[in-house]
XYZ file of C-alpha atoms in Angstrom:
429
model
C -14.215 -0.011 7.856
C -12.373 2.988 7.272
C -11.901 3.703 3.685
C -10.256 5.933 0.740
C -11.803 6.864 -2.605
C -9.239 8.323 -5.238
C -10.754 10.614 -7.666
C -8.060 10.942 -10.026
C -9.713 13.413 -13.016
C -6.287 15.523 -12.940
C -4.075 12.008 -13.023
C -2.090 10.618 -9.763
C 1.756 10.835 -8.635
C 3.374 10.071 -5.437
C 3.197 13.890 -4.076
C -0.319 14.479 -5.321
C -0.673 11.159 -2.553
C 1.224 13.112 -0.192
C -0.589 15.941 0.086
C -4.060 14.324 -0.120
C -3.257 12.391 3.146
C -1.448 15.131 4.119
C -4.682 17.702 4.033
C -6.683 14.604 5.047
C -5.250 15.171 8.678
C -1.704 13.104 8.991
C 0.488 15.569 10.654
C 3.617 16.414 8.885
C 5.818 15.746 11.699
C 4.588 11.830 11.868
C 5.174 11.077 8.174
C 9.034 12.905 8.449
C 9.788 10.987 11.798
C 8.669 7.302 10.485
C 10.673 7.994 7.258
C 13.900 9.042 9.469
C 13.601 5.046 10.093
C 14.802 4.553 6.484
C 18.596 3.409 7.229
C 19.519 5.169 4.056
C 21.720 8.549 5.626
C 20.752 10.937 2.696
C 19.806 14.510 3.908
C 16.576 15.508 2.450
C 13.645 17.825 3.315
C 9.810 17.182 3.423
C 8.304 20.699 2.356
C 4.512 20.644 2.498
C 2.561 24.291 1.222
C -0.727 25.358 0.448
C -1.102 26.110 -3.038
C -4.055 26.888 -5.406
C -5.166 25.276 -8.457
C -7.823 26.609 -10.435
C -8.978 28.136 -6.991
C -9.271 24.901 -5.234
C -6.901 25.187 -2.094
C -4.686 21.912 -2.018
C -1.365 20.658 -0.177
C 1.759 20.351 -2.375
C 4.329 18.205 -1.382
C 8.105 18.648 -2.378
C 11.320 16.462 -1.331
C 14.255 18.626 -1.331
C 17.434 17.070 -1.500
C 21.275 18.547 -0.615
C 22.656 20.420 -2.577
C 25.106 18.063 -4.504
C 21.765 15.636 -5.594
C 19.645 18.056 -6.680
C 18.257 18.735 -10.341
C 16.520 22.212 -9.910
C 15.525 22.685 -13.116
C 13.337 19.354 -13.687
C 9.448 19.424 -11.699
C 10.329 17.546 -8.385
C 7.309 15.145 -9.013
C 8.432 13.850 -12.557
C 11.606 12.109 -10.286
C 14.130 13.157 -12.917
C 17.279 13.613 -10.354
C 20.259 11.891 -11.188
C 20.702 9.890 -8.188
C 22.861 6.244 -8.344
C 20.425 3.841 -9.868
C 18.953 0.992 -7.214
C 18.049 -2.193 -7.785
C 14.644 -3.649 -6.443
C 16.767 -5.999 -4.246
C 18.594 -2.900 -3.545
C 15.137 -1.235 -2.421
C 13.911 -4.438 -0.556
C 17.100 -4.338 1.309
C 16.798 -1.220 2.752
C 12.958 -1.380 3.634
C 13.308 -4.726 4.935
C 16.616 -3.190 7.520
C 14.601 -0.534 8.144
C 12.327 -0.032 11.790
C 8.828 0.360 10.534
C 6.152 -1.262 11.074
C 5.274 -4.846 9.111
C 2.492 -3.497 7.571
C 3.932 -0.130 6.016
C 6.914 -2.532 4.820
C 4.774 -4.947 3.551
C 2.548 -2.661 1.293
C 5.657 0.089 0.327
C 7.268 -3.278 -1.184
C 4.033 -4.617 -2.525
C 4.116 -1.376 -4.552
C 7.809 -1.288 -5.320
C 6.924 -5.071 -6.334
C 4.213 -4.088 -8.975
C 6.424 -1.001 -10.396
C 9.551 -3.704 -10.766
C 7.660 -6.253 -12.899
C 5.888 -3.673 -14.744
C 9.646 -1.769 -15.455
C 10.805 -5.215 -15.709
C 8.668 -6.580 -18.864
C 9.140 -3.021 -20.660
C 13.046 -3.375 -20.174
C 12.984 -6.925 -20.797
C 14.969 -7.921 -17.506
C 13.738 -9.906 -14.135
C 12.483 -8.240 -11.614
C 15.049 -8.069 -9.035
C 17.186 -6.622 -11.678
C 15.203 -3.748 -12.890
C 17.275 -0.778 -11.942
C 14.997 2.435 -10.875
C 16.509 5.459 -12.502
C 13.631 7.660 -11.434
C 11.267 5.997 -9.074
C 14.887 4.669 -6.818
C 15.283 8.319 -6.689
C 15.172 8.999 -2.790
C 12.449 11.681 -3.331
C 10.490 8.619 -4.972
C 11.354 6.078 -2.046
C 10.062 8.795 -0.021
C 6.722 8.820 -2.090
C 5.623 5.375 -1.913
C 6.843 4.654 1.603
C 5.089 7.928 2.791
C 1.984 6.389 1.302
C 2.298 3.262 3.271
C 2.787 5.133 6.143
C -0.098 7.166 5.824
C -2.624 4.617 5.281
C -1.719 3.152 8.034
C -2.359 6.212 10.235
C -5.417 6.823 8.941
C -6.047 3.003 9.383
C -7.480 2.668 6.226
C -8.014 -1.018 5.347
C -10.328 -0.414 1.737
C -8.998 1.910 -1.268
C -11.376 2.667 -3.882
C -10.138 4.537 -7.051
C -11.905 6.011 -10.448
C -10.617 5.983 -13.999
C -7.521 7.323 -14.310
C -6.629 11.077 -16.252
C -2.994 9.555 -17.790
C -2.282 13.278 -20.042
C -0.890 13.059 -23.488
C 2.449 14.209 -25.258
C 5.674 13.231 -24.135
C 8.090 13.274 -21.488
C 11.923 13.653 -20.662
C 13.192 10.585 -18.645
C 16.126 8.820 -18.068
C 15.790 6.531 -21.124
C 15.094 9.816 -23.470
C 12.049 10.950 -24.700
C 8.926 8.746 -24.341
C 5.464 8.878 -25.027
C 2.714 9.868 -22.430
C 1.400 7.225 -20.352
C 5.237 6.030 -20.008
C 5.380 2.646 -21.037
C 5.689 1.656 -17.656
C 2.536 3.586 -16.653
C 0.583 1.692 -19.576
C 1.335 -1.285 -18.168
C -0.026 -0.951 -14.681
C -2.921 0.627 -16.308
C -3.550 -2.529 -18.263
C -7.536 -3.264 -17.222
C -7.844 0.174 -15.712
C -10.034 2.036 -17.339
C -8.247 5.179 -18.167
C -8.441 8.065 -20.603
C -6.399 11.947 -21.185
C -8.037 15.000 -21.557
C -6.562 18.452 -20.984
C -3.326 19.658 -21.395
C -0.416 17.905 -23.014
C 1.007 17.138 -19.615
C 2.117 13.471 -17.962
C -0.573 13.590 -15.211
C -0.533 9.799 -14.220
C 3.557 8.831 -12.855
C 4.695 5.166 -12.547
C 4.366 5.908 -8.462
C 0.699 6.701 -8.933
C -0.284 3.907 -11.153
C 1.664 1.705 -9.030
C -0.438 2.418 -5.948
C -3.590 1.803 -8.092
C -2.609 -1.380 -9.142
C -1.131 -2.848 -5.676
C -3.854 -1.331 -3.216
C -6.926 -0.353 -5.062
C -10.586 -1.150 -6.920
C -11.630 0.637 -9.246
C -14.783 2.360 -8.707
C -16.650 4.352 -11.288
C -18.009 6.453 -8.656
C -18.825 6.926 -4.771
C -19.445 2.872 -3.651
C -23.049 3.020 -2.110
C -22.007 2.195 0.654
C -18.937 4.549 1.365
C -20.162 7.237 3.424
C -17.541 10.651 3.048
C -16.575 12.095 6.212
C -13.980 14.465 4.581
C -12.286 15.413 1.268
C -9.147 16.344 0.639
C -7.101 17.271 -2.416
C -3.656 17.062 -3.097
C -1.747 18.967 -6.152
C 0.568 18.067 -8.390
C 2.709 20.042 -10.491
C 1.331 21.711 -13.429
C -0.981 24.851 -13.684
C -3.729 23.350 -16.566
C -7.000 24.185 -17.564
C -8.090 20.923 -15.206
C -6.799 21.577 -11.850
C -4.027 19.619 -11.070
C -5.211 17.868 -8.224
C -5.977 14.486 -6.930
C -9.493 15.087 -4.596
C -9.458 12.363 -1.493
C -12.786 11.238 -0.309
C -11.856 9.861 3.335
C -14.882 8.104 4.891
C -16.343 4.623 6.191
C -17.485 1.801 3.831
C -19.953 -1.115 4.800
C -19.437 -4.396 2.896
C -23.140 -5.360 3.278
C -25.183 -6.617 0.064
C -22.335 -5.134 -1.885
C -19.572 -6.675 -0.192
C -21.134 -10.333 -1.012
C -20.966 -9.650 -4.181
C -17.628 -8.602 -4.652
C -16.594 -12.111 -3.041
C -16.806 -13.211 -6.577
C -14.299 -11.588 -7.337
C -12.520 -13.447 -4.927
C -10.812 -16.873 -6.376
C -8.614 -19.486 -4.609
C -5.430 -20.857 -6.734
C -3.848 -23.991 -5.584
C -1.611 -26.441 -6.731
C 0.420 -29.494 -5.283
C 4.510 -29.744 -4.605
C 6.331 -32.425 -3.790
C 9.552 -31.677 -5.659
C 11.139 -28.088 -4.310
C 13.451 -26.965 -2.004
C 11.831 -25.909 0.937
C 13.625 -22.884 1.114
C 12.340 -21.684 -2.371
C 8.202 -21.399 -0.608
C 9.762 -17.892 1.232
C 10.857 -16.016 -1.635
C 7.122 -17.532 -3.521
C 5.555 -16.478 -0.577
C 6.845 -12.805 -1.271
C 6.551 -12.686 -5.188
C 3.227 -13.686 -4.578
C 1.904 -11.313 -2.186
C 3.860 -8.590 -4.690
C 1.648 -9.734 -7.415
C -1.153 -8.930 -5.216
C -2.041 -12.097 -3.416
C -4.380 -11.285 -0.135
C -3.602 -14.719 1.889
C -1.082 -17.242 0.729
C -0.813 -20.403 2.724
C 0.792 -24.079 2.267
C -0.845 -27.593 3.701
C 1.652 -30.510 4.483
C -0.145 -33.815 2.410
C 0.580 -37.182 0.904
C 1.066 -37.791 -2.658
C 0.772 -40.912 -4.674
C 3.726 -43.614 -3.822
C 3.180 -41.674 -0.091
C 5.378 -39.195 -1.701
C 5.189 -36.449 1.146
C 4.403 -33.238 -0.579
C 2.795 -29.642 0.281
C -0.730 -27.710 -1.477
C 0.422 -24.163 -2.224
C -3.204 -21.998 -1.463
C -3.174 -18.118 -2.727
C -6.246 -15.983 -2.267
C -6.719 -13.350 -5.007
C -8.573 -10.999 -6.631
C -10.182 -12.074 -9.997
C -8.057 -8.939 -11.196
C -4.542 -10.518 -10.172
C -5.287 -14.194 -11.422
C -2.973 -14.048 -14.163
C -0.074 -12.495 -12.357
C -0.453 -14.249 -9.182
C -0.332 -17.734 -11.667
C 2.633 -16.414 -13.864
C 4.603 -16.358 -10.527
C 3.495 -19.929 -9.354
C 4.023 -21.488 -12.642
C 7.721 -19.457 -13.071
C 8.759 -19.231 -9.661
C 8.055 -22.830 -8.476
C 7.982 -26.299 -9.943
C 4.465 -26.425 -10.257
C 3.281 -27.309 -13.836
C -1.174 -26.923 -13.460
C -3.217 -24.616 -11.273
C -6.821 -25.270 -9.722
C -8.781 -22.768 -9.610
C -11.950 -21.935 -7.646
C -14.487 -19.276 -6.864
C -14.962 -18.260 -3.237
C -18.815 -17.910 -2.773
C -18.268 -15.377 0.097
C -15.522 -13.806 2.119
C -15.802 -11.871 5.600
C -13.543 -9.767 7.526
C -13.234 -8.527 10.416
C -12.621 -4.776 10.460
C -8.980 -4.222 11.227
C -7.102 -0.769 11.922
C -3.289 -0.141 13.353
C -3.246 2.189 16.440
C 0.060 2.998 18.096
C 0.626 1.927 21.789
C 3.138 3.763 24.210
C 5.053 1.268 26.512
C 7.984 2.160 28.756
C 10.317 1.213 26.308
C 8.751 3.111 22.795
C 5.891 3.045 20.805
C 4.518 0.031 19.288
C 1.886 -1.019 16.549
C -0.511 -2.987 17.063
C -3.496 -4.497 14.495
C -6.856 -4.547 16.402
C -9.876 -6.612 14.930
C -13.422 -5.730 15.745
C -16.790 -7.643 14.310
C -19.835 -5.493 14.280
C -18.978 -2.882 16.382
C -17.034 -5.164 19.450
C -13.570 -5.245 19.691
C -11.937 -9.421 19.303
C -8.657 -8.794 19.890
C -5.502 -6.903 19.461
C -1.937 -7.956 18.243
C 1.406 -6.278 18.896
C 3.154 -5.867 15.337
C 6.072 -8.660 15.889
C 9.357 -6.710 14.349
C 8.373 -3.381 16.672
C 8.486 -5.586 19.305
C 11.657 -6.884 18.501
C 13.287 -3.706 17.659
C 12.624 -2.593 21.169
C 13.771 -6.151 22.488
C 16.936 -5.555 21.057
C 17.312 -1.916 21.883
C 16.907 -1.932 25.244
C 17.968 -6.006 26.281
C 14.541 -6.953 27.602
C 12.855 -10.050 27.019
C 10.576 -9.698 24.168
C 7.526 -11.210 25.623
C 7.658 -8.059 28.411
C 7.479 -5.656 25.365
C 4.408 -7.450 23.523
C 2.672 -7.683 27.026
C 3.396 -4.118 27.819
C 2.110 -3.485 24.543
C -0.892 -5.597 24.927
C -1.847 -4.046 28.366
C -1.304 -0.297 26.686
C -3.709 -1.492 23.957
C -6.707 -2.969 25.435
C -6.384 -0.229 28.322
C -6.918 2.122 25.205
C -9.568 0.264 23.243
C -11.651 -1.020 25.611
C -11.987 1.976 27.651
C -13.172 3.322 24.433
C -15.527 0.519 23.752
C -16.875 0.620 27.058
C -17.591 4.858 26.611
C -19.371 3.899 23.278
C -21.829 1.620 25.418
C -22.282 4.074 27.753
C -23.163 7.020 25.263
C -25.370 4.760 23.135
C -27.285 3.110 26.504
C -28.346 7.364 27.647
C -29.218 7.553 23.928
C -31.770 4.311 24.473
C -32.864 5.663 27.833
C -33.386 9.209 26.227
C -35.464 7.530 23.809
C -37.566 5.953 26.015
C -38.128 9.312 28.121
């Protein structure tokens, strides 16, 4: 599967992101056009330049906003514009009206979710209240989005990430002055293992330990099994003794030996209802996967005094027990968890590759298992969007898409045969 590895010696902020995937080979013009489907009418500019830190050539990404928003004389990665403040239901608003894909809207808000409960327990409010007064900045929408859109491009589907360089000192923000890691930033990092060395500098930003602790595993080093194809490195800021940069290892990583054990990491919550509104499970459903659930799931059974009743099921990570429980046990009217410990988990490999139909481009998840392709799903809301757009039933647009897929995969699947059955018959020669 394809896979990242963050090695974040110099710390790691939204742009430092940017222009890791950026150098990593996501054209410019692809991340600007899927933002554009943010219904949020601001006028801002994606500026992406090669720089040099410490003599290591790196991609530095700036957002630059009109003229009437903008804070020149604050570092454009420290988010210290000041914009109107947005909620998180503010923020899930506008993702969720937006046209991207399901998957970039389900992992930007997964890490919006993470960064809201984390602001949210150092401000002492919930965490649809927490009002972003840097990170809701649009240049910091544009951050984490843009990250979600880029792993998806690069159809990454495993993030791997090392100990994290937070800096030291303190920093100006919105609240005044606060120590470095923000408070925020030391709360994400909570069971990362993390240190400062260097410069008196904030290296690590809410954004970047956000992303850590929604889509990564920590990883002291280069997993065994990751094999690096390409590394790119992405700057931030500062000019420091360190260079300021966050170094992307883009490669391929087999979950062989290694992966079983990991599935012990793996543990299944669950828990019995029989006295919520139905309506409640949606918004649980969401909370959950924002506390970094991988599968949630509920089971229609019969309680004592044939009470009917449903099992609430949520897949974690050993890592994301305790917040994936808080939410059960505050967010429904659960009162006791089971938990168990999966003895072993497979996947299929899955990537997102765009297909072109008549009526637009659509995404679509394929699934392959050891090297042949199983299937290949059109991403429901792109389908709908184009439904909608153009008044066509919206079983023609997932078939188009369908057809416009396999077309593209099998033909590919069938010229890997090929080229590996002249490599047998070489052999043989």
């Amino acid at each position: 599967m394809k896979a990242i590895y963050l090695d974040c010696f110099s710390g790691i902020s939204g742009n430092m992101l940017l222009g890791a995937f950026l150098q990593a080979g996501v054209p410019l013009a692809h991340l600007t056009s899927e933002l554009r489907k943010l219904p949020w009418g601001r006028e801002y500019e994606i500026v992406a330049e090669p720089v040099k830190k410490q003599g290591i050539a790196a991609t530095y990404v700036r957002v630059l906003l009109s003229q009437d928003e903008q804070t020149p004389s604050l570092p454009a990665h420290h988010h210290h514009h000041h914009h109107e403040h947005r909620t998180m239901a503010d923020i899930r608003q506008l993702i969720e009206a937006s046209s991207l894909s399901e998957s970039v809207k389900a992992r930007s808000l997964s890490i919006f979710g993470v960064l809201a409960a984390a602001e949210g327990k150092v401000h002492g409010k919930p965490q649809e209240d927490v009002a972003f007064h840097e990170v809701g900045a649009v240049d910091s929408i544009v951050d984490i989005v843009g990250t979600a859109v880029c792993l998806e491009y690069l159809g990454i589907e495993k993030i791997f990430a090392s100990r994290v360089n937070t800096g030291s000192g303190f920093v100006h923000c919105a609240h005044g002055i606060m120590p470095v890691p923000a408070p925020a930033v030391s709360e994400l990092l909570l069971g990362w293992p993390s240190y400062h060395a260097g410069a008196e500098k904030e290296l690590t930003t809410p954004t970047g330990a956000a992303v850590l602790r929604s889509q990564a595993d920590f990883a002291a080093s280069l997993p065994d099994s990751f094999v690096a194809a390409r590394i790119a490195y992405g700057a931030g800021t500062w000019d420091t003794e360190i260079p300021n940069v966050l170094r992307l290892y883009l490669g391929d990583y087999a979950e062989n030996q290694e992966g079983a054990q990991h599935a012990a990491d793996i543990l299944l919550l669950e828990t019995n209802i029989d006295d919520m509104e139905s309506q409640i499970f949606g918004y649980l459903y969401e909370r959950l996967f924002a506390a970094g659930a991988l599968d949630v799931w509920t089971t229609p059974i019969v309680m004592k005094k044939t009470r009917p009743a449903y099992q609430l099921s949520v897949l974690c990570r050993r890592k994301d027990k305790a917040d994936c429980a808080t939410v059960i046990l505050r967010e429904s009217t659960s009162i006791g968890l089971r938990i168990f410990r999966a003895e072993e988990r497979l996947e299929a490999e899955r990537k997102f590759i765009q297909a072109a139909t008549p009526y637009g481009e659509v995404t679509c998840k394929l699934s392959s298992w050891q090297g042949r392709i199983l299937g290949c799903k059109p991403e429901y809301e792109d389908c709908c969007r184009l439904a909608r757009k153009y008044d066509i039933p919206l079983k023609r647009v997932e078939g188009l898409a369908s057809m416009a897929v396999e077309t593209i995969a099998y033909d590919k699947q069938e010229m890997e045969s090929e080229k590996n059955a002249l490599h047998r018959d070489a052999a043989h020669v």
